[in-house]
Tab-separated table of C-alpha atoms and ligand atoms in Angstrom:
chain	number	residue	atom	x	y	z
J	1	MET	CA	51.721	112.655	106.608
J	2	ILE	CA	51.717	116.321	104.291
J	3	GLU	CA	50.602	115.381	101.087
J	4	ILE	CA	49.716	117.735	98.304
J	5	GLN	CA	48.263	117.460	94.510
J	6	LEU	CA	49.791	118.415	91.657
J	7	VAL	CA	47.380	118.198	88.294
J	8	ASP	CA	47.223	114.579	88.417
J	9	LYS	CA	49.599	112.798	91.405
J	10	THR	CA	49.818	113.209	94.964
J	11	PHE	CA	53.048	114.314	96.313
J	12	GLN	CA	54.397	113.845	99.870
J	13	LEU	CA	56.336	115.845	102.389
J	14	PHE	CA	60.298	113.722	101.868
J	15	ILE	CA	62.896	116.595	102.657
J	16	PRO	CA	62.192	119.495	104.755
J	17	ASN	CA	63.541	123.130	103.982
J	18	SER	CA	65.405	123.505	107.594
J	19	SER	CA	66.929	119.967	105.772
J	20	ILE	CA	67.743	120.706	102.437
J	21	LEU	CA	69.190	124.625	103.829
J	22	ASP	CA	71.762	121.932	106.486
J	23	LYS	CA	72.733	120.243	103.401
J	24	ILE	CA	73.140	123.623	101.150
J	25	GLU	CA	75.603	124.892	103.869
J	26	GLU	CA	77.727	121.178	104.115
J	27	LEU	CA	77.764	121.468	100.347
J	28	ALA	CA	78.951	125.159	100.636
J	29	GLN	CA	82.084	123.867	102.733
J	30	GLN	CA	83.079	121.127	100.644
J	31	ILE	CA	83.460	123.592	97.836
J	32	ASN	CA	84.947	126.412	98.740
J	33	LYS	CA	87.800	124.021	100.461
J	34	ALA	CA	87.948	123.110	96.974
J	35	TYR	CA	88.473	126.655	95.713
J	36	SER	CA	90.017	128.400	97.767
J	37	GLY	CA	91.460	130.952	96.355
J	38	GLN	CA	90.816	129.892	92.723
J	39	GLN	CA	88.556	132.244	90.696
J	40	LEU	CA	85.610	129.708	89.138
J	41	GLU	CA	83.177	129.722	86.688
J	42	ILE	CA	80.249	128.816	88.064
J	43	LEU	CA	77.415	127.836	85.069
J	44	VAL	CA	73.268	126.916	86.567
J	45	LEU	CA	71.425	124.938	84.580
J	46	LEU	CA	68.337	126.402	84.525
J	47	ASP	CA	64.892	126.238	85.375
J	48	GLY	CA	65.676	123.378	88.206
J	49	ALA	CA	68.809	124.406	90.015
J	50	LYS	CA	68.032	127.979	90.269
J	51	MET	CA	67.018	127.308	93.928
J	52	PHE	CA	70.137	125.739	95.037
J	53	ALA	CA	72.123	128.146	92.892
J	54	ASP	CA	70.342	130.865	95.108
J	55	ALA	CA	70.895	129.606	98.182
J	56	ILE	CA	74.201	128.009	97.798
J	57	MET	CA	75.953	131.013	96.050
J	58	PRO	CA	75.809	133.905	98.808
J	59	ARG	CA	77.817	130.810	100.680
J	60	PHE	CA	81.049	130.858	98.461
J	61	GLU	CA	84.147	132.487	99.740
J	62	PHE	CA	86.243	132.985	96.406
J	63	ASN	CA	85.447	134.547	93.169
J	64	TYR	CA	83.140	133.357	90.139
J	65	ASN	CA	81.119	134.502	87.242
J	66	ALA	CA	77.685	132.661	86.969
J	67	HIS	CA	76.412	132.084	83.878
J	68	TYR	CA	72.811	130.979	83.451
J	69	GLN	CA	71.825	128.167	80.582
J	70	GLN	CA	67.900	126.320	79.925
J	71	VAL	CA	68.260	122.806	79.471
J	72	LYS	CA	65.296	120.901	78.821
J	73	SER	CA	66.032	117.186	78.670
J	74	TYR	CA	62.093	116.262	80.704
J	75	GLN	CA	58.812	115.731	80.052
J	76	GLY	CA	56.932	114.691	82.690
J	77	MET	CA	58.129	112.289	84.760
J	78	HIS	CA	60.018	110.769	81.655
J	79	SER	CA	63.518	112.421	80.213
J	80	VAL	CA	63.363	112.462	76.375
J	81	GLY	CA	66.813	111.236	75.164
J	82	ALA	CA	68.336	114.336	73.399
J	83	ILE	CA	68.628	117.742	75.455
J	84	GLN	CA	68.492	121.727	73.905
J	85	PHE	CA	71.027	124.109	75.096
J	86	ASP	CA	72.943	126.842	73.540
J	87	ARG	CA	76.150	125.807	72.874
J	88	GLN	CA	77.339	129.254	71.640
J	89	LEU	CA	77.623	130.149	75.559
J	90	LEU	CA	79.313	126.721	76.360
J	91	ASN	CA	82.125	128.180	74.060
J	92	GLN	CA	83.026	131.020	75.804
J	93	PHE	CA	84.775	129.044	78.898
J	94	ARG	CA	87.627	127.493	77.522
J	95	GLY	CA	90.642	126.809	79.456
J	96	LYS	CA	88.292	127.986	82.266
J	97	ASN	CA	87.776	126.567	85.791
J	98	LEU	CA	83.648	125.540	85.635
J	99	LEU	CA	81.733	124.141	88.055
J	100	ILE	CA	78.162	122.724	87.123
J	101	LEU	CA	75.484	123.505	89.981
J	102	GLU	CA	72.373	120.687	88.710
J	103	ASP	CA	69.215	120.469	91.021
J	104	ILE	CA	68.849	116.423	90.716
J	105	VAL	CA	71.022	113.828	88.030
J	106	ASP	CA	68.781	110.929	87.403
J	107	THR	CA	70.066	109.270	83.875
J	108	GLY	CA	72.958	111.086	83.612
J	109	ASN	CA	71.635	111.646	80.326
J	110	THR	CA	71.912	115.854	80.658
J	111	LEU	CA	75.061	116.035	82.590
J	112	LYS	CA	76.796	113.379	79.980
J	113	GLN	CA	75.562	115.573	77.173
J	114	LEU	CA	76.890	119.110	78.076
J	115	SER	CA	80.112	117.640	79.757
J	116	GLU	CA	81.179	116.156	76.051
J	117	VAL	CA	80.372	119.422	74.334
J	118	LEU	CA	81.825	121.517	77.512
J	119	LEU	CA	85.298	119.011	77.517
J	120	ALA	CA	85.487	119.750	73.307
J	121	GLN	CA	86.072	123.684	75.302
J	122	ASN	CA	89.827	122.766	77.168
J	123	LEU	CA	88.823	123.757	79.672
J	124	GLU	CA	91.232	123.673	82.628
J	125	GLN	CA	89.080	121.778	85.158
J	126	LEU	CA	85.599	120.589	85.370
J	127	ALA	CA	83.648	119.740	88.352
J	128	ILE	CA	79.919	119.288	88.867
J	129	ALA	CA	77.017	120.007	92.148
J	130	THR	CA	74.085	118.238	92.162
J	131	LEU	CA	71.862	119.135	94.970
J	132	LEU	CA	70.516	115.448	94.890
J	133	TYR	CA	71.644	112.095	92.937
J	134	LYS	CA	69.390	109.122	91.987
J	135	PRO	CA	72.502	106.857	91.815
J	136	LEU	CA	69.617	103.591	90.895
J	137	GLN	CA	68.566	105.288	87.901
J	138	LEU	CA	72.130	106.211	86.300
J	139	LYS	CA	72.771	105.036	82.918
J	140	HIS	CA	75.570	107.133	81.970
J	141	PRO	CA	78.690	107.303	84.295
J	142	ILE	CA	79.682	111.092	84.653
J	143	PRO	CA	81.631	112.117	87.757
J	144	LEU	CA	79.770	113.654	90.548
J	145	ASN	CA	82.358	116.052	92.761
J	146	PHE	CA	79.704	117.636	95.153
J	147	ILE	CA	76.282	115.520	96.364
J	148	GLY	CA	73.663	116.217	98.623
J	149	PHE	CA	71.036	114.040	98.868
J	150	GLU	CA	71.255	110.385	97.338
J	151	ILE	CA	67.647	109.297	96.841
J	152	GLY	CA	66.193	106.250	95.400
J	153	PRO	CA	64.080	106.444	92.256
J	154	GLU	CA	61.488	107.725	92.848
J	155	PHE	CA	60.584	111.342	90.798
J	156	VAL	CA	60.423	114.505	93.516
J	157	VAL	CA	59.390	118.288	93.497
J	158	GLY	CA	60.285	120.461	94.874
J	159	PHE	CA	63.001	123.738	95.495
J	160	GLY	CA	62.921	124.312	92.129
J	161	MET	CA	62.558	120.723	90.577
J	162	ASP	CA	59.015	120.608	89.015
J	163	TYR	CA	56.452	117.582	87.553
J	164	ASN	CA	54.908	119.309	83.924
J	165	GLU	CA	56.274	123.045	85.313
J	166	CYS	CA	54.381	122.414	88.780
J	167	GLY	CA	56.036	122.732	91.852
J	168	ARG	CA	58.676	124.330	91.654
J	169	GLU	CA	58.404	126.896	93.868
J	170	LEU	CA	57.711	124.657	97.481
J	171	LYS	CA	60.226	125.034	99.924
J	172	ASP	CA	60.510	121.710	100.787
J	173	ILE	CA	60.639	118.576	98.794
J	174	TYR	CA	58.181	116.375	97.808
J	175	HIS	CA	58.076	112.672	96.227
J	176	LEU	CA	55.742	110.521	94.340
J	177	LYS	CA	53.425	108.953	97.075
J	178	SER	CA	53.113	104.939	96.768
J	179	GLN	CA	50.176	103.762	95.304
W	21	IMP	P1	68.574	113.006	83.637
W	21	IMP	O1	69.131	113.633	82.203
W	21	IMP	O2	67.979	111.860	83.507
W	21	IMP	O3	69.778	112.504	84.750
W	21	IMP	O4	68.197	113.929	84.356
W	21	IMP	C1	67.951	115.363	84.471
W	21	IMP	C2	67.115	116.162	84.045
W	21	IMP	O5	65.975	115.917	84.825
W	21	IMP	C3	67.467	117.270	86.032
W	21	IMP	O6	67.691	118.013	85.981
W	21	IMP	C4	66.030	117.480	86.641
W	21	IMP	O7	65.954	118.888	85.231
W	21	IMP	C5	64.790	116.706	85.751
W	21	IMP	N1	64.993	115.379	86.884
W	21	IMP	C6	65.017	114.498	86.669
W	21	IMP	N2	64.581	113.606	88.242
W	21	IMP	C7	63.299	114.478	88.195
W	21	IMP	C8	62.521	114.723	88.737
W	21	IMP	O8	62.899	112.917	90.307
W	21	IMP	N3	61.984	115.658	89.935
W	21	IMP	C9	61.555	115.996	89.026
W	21	IMP	N4	62.947	116.429	87.017
W	21	IMP	C10	63.917	115.760	87.591
W	22	MG	MG1	67.918	120.416	85.832
């Protein structure tokens, strides 16, 4: 089993890059079907969703504008509650058809808080695509329109996701080694 060490933790290979790319192709097809002929605004949540966005957006066959927003809610392996983001940027989506690209939905806290601000903008439509989803961790129900992998509650890194800013650049996804 392939293992890596990040800071004080050991991680094991979980989802290889080829499976991630196959899943992204599947998601792209679903999203293309849903938005065929439409004009979309895409909001990429940084830093985590950057690799996901870079891989999936070139596969889109409809017209879109991409926007990038830094959102932070995690320290180490724990969600810290209040999220930080630029409210001004979110104003520009008034009346628009918006798709959020997220790396992973854990408690749902980040997307719940963002959705509340966005829905106050009277969007035409709001949809969420996430590469990973941890259903057992969800505390704030939010509608997820496009889901890549449903996984257990274990912490993951790689393909954009970090542990204390380490491991984002890994091309595969790893999970915490069980003790
Ligand atoms: P939530 O607000 O609890 O749903 O957490 C969402 C954010 O926390 C994601 O956008 C990630 O950036 C981060 N996150 C949640 N779970 C993990 C994980 O297992 N590894 C790395 N980052 C995570
Ligand atoms: Mg994220």
